Structures are given as structure tokens and as C-alpha cells.
PDB file of C-alpha atoms in Angstrom:
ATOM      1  CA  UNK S   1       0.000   0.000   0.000  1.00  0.00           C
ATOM      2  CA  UNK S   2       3.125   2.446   0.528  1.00  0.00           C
ATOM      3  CA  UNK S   3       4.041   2.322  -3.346  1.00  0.00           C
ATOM      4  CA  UNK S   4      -0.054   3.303  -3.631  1.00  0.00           C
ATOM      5  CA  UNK S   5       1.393   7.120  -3.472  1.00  0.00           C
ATOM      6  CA  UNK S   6       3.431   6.883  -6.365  1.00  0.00           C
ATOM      7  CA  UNK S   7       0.393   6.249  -9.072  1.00  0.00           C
ATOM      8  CA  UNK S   8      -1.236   9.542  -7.949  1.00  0.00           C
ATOM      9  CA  UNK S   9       0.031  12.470  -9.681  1.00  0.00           C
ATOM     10  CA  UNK S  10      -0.941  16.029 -10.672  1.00  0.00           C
ATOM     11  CA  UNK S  11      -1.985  15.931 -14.528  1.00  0.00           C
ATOM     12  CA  UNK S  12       0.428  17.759 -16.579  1.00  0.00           C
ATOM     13  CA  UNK S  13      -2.753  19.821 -18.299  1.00  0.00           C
ATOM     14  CA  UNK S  14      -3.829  20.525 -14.752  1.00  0.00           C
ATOM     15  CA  UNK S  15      -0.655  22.127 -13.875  1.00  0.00           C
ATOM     16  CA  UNK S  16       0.207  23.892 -17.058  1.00  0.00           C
ATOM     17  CA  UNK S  17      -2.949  25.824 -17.098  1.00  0.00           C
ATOM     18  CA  UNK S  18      -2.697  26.711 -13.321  1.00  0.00           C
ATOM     19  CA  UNK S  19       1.320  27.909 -14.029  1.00  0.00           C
ATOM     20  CA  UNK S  20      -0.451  29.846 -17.367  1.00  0.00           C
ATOM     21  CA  UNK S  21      -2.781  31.461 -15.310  1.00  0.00           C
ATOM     22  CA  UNK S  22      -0.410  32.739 -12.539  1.00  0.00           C
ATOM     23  CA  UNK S  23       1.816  35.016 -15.171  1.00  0.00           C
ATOM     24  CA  UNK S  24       1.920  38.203 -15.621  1.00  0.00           C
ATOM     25  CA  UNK S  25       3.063  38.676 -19.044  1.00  0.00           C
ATOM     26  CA  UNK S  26       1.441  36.949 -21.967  1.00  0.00           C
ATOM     27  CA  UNK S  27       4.075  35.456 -23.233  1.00  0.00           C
ATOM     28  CA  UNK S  28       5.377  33.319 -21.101  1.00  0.00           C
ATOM     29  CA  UNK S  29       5.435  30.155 -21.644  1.00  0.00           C
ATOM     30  CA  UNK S  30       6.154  26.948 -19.565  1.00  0.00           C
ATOM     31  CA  UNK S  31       8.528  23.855 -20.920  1.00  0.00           C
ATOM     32  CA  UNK S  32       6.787  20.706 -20.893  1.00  0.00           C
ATOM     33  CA  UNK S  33       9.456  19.082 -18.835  1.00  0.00           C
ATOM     34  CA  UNK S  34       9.033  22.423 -16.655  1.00  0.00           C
ATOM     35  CA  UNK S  35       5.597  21.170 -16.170  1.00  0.00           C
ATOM     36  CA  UNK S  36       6.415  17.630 -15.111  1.00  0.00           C
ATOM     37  CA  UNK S  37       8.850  19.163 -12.444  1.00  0.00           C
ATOM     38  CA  UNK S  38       6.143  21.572 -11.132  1.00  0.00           C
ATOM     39  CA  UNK S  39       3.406  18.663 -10.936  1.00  0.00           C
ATOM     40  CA  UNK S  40       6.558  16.522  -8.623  1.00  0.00           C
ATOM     41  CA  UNK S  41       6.551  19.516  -6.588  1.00  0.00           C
ATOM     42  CA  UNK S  42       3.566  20.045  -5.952  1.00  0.00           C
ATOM     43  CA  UNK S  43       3.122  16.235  -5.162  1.00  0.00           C
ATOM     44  CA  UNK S  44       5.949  16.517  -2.773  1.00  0.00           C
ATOM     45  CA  UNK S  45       4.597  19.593  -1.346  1.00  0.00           C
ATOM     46  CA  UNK S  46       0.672  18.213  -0.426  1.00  0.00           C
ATOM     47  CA  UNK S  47       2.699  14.963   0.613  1.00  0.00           C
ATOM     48  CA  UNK S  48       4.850  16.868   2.989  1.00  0.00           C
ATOM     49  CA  UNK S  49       1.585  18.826   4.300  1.00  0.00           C
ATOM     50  CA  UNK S  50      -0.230  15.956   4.818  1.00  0.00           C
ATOM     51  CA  UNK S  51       2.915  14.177   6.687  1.00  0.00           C
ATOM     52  CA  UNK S  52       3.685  16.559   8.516  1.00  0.00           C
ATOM     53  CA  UNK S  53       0.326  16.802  10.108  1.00  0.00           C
ATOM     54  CA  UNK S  54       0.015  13.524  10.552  1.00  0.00           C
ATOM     55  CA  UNK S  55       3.351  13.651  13.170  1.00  0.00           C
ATOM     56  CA  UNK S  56       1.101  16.497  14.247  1.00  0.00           C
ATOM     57  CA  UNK S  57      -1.869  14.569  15.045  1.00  0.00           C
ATOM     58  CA  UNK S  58       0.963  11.891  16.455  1.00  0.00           C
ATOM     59  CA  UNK S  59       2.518  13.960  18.587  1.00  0.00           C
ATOM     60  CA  UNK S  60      -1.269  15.050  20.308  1.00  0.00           C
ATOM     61  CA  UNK S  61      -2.339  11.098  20.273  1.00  0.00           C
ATOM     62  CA  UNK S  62      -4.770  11.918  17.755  1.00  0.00           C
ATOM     63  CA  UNK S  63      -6.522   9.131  15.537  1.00  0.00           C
ATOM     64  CA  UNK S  64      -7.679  11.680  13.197  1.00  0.00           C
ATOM     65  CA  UNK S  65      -5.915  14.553  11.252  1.00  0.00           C
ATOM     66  CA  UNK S  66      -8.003  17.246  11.804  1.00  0.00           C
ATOM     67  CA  UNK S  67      -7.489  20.796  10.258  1.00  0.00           C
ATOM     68  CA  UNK S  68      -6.267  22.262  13.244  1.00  0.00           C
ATOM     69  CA  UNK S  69      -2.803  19.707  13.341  1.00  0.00           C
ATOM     70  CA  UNK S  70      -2.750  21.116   9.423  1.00  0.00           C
ATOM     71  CA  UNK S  71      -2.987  24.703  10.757  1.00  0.00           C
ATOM     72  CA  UNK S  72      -0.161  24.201  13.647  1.00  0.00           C
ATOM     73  CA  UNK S  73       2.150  22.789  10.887  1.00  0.00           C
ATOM     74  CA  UNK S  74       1.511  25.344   8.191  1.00  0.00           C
ATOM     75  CA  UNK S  75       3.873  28.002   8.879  1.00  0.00           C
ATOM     76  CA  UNK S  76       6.992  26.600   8.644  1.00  0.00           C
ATOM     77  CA  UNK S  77       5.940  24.299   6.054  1.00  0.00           C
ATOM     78  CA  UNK S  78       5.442  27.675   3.806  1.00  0.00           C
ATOM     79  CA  UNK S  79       8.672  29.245   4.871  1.00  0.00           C
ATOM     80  CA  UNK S  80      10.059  25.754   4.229  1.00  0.00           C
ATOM     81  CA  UNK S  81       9.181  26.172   0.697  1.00  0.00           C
TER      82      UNK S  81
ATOM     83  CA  UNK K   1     -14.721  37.372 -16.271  1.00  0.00           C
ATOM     84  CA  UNK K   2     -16.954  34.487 -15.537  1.00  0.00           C
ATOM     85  CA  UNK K   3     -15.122  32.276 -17.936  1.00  0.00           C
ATOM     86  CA  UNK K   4     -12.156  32.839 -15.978  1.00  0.00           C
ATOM     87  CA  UNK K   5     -13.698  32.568 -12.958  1.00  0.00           C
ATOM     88  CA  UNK K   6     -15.270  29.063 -14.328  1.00  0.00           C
ATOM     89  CA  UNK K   7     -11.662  27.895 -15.174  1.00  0.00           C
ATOM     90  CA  UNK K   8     -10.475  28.637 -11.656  1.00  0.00           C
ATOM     91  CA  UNK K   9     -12.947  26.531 -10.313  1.00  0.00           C
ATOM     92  CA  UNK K  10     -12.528  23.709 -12.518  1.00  0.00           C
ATOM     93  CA  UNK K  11      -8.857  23.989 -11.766  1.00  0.00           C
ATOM     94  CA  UNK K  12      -9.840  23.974  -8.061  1.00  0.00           C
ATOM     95  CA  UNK K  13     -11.926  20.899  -8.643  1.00  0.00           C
ATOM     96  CA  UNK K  14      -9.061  19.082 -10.324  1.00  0.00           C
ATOM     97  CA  UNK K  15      -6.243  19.610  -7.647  1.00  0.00           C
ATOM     98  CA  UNK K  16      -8.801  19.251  -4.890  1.00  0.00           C
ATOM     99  CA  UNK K  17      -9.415  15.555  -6.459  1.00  0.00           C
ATOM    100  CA  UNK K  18      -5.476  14.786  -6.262  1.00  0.00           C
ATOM    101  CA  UNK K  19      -4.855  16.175  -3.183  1.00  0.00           C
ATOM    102  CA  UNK K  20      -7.742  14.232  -2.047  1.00  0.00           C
ATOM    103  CA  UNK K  21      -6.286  10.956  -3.170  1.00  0.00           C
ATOM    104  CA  UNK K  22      -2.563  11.944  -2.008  1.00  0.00           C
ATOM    105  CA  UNK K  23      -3.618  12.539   1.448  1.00  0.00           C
ATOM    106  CA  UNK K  24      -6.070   9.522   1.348  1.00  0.00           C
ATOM    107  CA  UNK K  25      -3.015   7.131   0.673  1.00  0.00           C
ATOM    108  CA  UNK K  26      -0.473   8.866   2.926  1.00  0.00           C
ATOM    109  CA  UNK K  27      -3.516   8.534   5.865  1.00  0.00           C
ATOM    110  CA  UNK K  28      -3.985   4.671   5.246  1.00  0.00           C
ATOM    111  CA  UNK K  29       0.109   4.376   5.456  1.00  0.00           C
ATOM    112  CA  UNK K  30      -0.274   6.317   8.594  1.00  0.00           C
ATOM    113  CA  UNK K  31      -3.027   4.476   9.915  1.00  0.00           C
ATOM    114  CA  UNK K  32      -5.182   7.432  10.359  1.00  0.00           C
ATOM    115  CA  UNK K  33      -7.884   9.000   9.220  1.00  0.00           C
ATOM    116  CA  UNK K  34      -8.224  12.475   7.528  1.00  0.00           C
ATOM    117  CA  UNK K  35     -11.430  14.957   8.073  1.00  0.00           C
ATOM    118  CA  UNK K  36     -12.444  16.413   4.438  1.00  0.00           C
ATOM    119  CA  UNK K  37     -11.994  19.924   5.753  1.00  0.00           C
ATOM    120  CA  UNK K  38      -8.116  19.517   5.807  1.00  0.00           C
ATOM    121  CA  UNK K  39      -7.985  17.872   2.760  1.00  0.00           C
ATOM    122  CA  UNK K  40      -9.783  20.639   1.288  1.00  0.00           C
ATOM    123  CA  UNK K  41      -7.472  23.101   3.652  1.00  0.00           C
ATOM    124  CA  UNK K  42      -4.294  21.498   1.517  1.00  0.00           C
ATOM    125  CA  UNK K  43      -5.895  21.280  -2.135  1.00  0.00           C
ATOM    126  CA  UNK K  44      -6.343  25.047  -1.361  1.00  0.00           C
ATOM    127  CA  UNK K  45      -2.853  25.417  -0.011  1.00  0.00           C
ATOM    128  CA  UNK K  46      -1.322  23.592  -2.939  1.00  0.00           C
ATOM    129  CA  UNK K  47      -3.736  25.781  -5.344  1.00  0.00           C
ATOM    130  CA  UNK K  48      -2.188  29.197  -3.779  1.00  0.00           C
ATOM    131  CA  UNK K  49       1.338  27.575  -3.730  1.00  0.00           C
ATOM    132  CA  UNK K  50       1.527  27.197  -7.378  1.00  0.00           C
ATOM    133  CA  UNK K  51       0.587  30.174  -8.018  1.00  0.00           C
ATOM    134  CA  UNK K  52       3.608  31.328  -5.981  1.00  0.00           C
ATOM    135  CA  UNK K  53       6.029  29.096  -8.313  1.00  0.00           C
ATOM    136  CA  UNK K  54       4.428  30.400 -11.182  1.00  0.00           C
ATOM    137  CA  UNK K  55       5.339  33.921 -10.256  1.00  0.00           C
ATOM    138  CA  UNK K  56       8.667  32.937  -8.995  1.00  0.00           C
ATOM    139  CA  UNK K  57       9.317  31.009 -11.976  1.00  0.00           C
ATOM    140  CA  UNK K  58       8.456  33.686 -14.310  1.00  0.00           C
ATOM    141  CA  UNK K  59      10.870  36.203 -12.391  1.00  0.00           C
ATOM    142  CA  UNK K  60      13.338  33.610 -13.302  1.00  0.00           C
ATOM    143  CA  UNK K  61      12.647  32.955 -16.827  1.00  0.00           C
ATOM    144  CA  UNK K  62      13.235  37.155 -17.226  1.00  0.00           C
ATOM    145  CA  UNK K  63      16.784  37.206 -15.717  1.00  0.00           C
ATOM    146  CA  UNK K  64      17.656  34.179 -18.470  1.00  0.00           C
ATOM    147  CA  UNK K  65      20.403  36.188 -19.473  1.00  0.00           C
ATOM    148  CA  UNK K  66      22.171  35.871 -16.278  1.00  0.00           C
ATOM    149  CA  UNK K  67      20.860  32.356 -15.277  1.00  0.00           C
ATOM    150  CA  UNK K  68      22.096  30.668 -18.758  1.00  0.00           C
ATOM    151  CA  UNK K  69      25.700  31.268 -18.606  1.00  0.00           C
ATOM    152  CA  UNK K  70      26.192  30.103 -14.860  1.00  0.00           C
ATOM    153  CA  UNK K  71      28.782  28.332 -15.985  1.00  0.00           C
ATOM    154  CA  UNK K  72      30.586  30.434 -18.078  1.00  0.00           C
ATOM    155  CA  UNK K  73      30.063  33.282 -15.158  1.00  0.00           C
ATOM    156  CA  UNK K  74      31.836  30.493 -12.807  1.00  0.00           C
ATOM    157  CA  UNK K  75      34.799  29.960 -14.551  1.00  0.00           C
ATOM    158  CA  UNK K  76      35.220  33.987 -14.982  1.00  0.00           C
ATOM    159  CA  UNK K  77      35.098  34.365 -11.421  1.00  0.00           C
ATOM    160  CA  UNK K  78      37.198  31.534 -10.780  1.00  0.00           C
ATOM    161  CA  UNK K  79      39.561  33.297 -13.031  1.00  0.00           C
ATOM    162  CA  UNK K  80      39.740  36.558 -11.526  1.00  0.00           C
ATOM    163  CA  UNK K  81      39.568  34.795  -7.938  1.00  0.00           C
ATOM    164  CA  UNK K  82      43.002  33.843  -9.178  1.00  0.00           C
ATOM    165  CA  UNK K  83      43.854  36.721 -10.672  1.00  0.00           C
ATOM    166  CA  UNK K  84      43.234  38.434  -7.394  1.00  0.00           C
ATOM    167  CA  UNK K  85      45.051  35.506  -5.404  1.00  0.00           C
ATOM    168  CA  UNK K  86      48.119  36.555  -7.496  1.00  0.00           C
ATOM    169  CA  UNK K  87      48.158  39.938  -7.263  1.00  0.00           C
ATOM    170  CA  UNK K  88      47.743  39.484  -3.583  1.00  0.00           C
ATOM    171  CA  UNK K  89      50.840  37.377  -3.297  1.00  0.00           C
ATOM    172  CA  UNK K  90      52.585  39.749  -5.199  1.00  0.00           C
ATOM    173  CA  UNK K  91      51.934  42.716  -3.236  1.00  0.00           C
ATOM    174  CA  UNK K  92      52.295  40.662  -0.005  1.00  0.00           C
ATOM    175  CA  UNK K  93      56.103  40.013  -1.820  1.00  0.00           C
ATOM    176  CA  UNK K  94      56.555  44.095  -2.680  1.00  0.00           C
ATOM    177  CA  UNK K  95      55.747  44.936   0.882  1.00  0.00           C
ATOM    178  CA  UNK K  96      58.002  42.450   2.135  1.00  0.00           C
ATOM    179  CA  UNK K  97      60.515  43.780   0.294  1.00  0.00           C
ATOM    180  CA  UNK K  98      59.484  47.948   1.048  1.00  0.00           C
ATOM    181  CA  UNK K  99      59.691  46.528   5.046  1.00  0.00           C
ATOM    182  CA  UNK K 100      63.707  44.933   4.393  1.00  0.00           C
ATOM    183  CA  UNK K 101      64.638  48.200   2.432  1.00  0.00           C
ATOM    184  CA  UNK K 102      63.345  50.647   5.729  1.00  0.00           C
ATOM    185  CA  UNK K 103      64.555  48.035   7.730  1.00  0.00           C
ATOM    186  CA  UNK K 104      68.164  47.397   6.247  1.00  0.00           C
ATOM    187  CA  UNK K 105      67.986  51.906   5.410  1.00  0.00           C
ATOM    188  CA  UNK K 106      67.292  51.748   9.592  1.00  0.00           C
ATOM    189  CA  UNK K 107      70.179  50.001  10.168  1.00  0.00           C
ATOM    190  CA  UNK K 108      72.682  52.097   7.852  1.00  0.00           C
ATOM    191  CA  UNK K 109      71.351  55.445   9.827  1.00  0.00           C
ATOM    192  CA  UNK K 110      71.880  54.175  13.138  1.00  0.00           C
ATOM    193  CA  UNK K 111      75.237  53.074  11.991  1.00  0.00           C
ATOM    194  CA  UNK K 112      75.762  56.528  10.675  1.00  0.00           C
ATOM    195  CA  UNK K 113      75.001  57.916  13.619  1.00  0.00           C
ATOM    196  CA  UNK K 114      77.188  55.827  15.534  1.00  0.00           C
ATOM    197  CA  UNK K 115      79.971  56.906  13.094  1.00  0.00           C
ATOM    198  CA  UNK K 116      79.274  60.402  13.846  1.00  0.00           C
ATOM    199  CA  UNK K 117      78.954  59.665  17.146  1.00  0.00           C
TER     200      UNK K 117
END
């Protein structure tokens, strides 16, 4: 079931529109293998969200992850990235 | 505006549906279980995060001219880091000298004094 993570991905159109969206000027445009990167880190980003709220929930002997253990972790986790 | 704004939420939709499956599996590894509302807290992270990259990113792409020859910019600084190491040795060795010359001119006064003396 731990290899289970590694079939979900972002979908490359998914992430090239949301990159298209975000820039300023017109003509930018985005690489596909630019793309593929961004999906990975976006994947490694939600993974390291949700892992890091799990020790979270861990560390307060919590079954659930509940959106407060999310909220406690999500400062550094932005300043991480 | 509505079009865009109808884009944005299918956009939403779509990395709320990954997200939804990431955390899923990583919850199951964990043993645990996750409440919707911090899946949907993440997905909405992850949406405002890549809109971050996407700005950094395209601040990037505009300084190409500078980013592109990284190497090239190396081995010129390497280059005048040893130009520079030179030179320092070289004045180090000129000072040297300037500090024998007072030195050894030092001596021959004080021995011309003597003389006179």
C-alpha cells in the first residue's frame, strides 16, 4: 500500500494551465518538462503537508488529522518552501 | 470574467481531487484518518502555492540572461579569484621587500650615527 502514493500524480494539463494562469506577461510560456517538475513539486509539497500533520496529530495522540494539526504545521511548512 | 472565474474553479476541482487521493493514501500508510476539511485546507494550499512558483518562476525565466551562462560566469570568477590571489601574493612580496629596504635603510642610519657619534 506504501508504493499506492506513487500512481497519484498532478496531470500535466492541470498544472500547465494553473502555471499559465499565474503570469503576468502573456508570453510566457512553460517547458513541458518544466511542467512535469512543477506537478513533482507540488506532489511533494501536499505529501509533505499531509505528513507533517500527521506527526502532528501523532505527537497530540490523535486518531484523526483534523485541520487544526494542518494549521499548527503550516507556517513553517510555507517558509520551508 | 466568468469564464475565468469558471476555469479557476474547474482547476480547483481538479487539484482538490489529487490532493484528495494523495492525502487519502499517505492517511492509510499512517493508519489514520483524515477529516475532508483539511484535505480541502491542503488542495487550497497547494492551489495558492503554485501560483507562488508560477510567479517565482516567471521572475526567473526574465533574468535568463544571467541564469544561462552560470557556468561560463563560474569559470570567470574563478579566473579573476586567481587573478586576485596573485596579485595578492605579489603585493604581499613588494611589501616584504618595502619593510627589508626601511629596515636594512634603519640600520645604515643608526650606523651613521654611531659613526658620527
Amino acid at each position: 500500500m506504501a508504493n499506492a502514493g506513487n500512481e497519484v500524480a498532478f496531470k500535466k494539463e492541470t498544472v500547465s494551465k494553473l502555471l499559465t494562469r499565474s503570469f503576468k506577461e502573456d508570453k510566457t510560456k512553460v517547458s513541458s518538462d518544466a511542467v512535469i517538475l512543477v506537478a513533482e513539486l507540488l506532489k511533494v509539497f501536499v505529501e509533505e503537508a499531509t505528513r507533517r500533520a500527521v506527526k502532528q496529530a501523532d505527537s497530540e495522540d490523535c486518531d484523526t488529522i483534523d485541520i487544526e494539526h494542518f494549521e499548527k504545521i503550516l507556517p513553517q511548512l510555507l517558509l520551508d518552501f | 470574467m466568468d469564464e475565468d472565474e469558471a476555469q479557476k474553479q474547474r482547476l480547483k476541482a481538479a487539484v482538490h481531487y489529487t490532493v484528495g487521493r494523495l492525502c487519502q493514501d499517505i492517511a492509510a500508510d499512517c493508519e489514520k484518518q483524515i477529516t475532508k476539511q483539511t484535505i480541502a485546507a491542503i488542495a487550497e494550499t497547494a492551489f495558492r502555492q503554485c501560483d507562488i512558483f508560477a510567479k517565482d518562476l516567471e521572475a526567473f525565466a526574465s533574468e535568463k540572461h544571467c541564469t544561462l551562462s552560470i557556468p561560463s560566469q563560474y569559470n570567470y570568477i574563478q579566473q579573476k579569484s586567481e587573478e586576485l590571489a596573485l596579485n595578492n601574493q605579489e603585493l604581499k612580496e613588494k611589501r616584504k621587500k618595502n619593510a627589508a629596504k626601511r629596515k636594512s635603510k634603519d640600520m645604515e642610519a643608526e650606523e651613521e650615527n654611531e659613526l658620527e657619534d
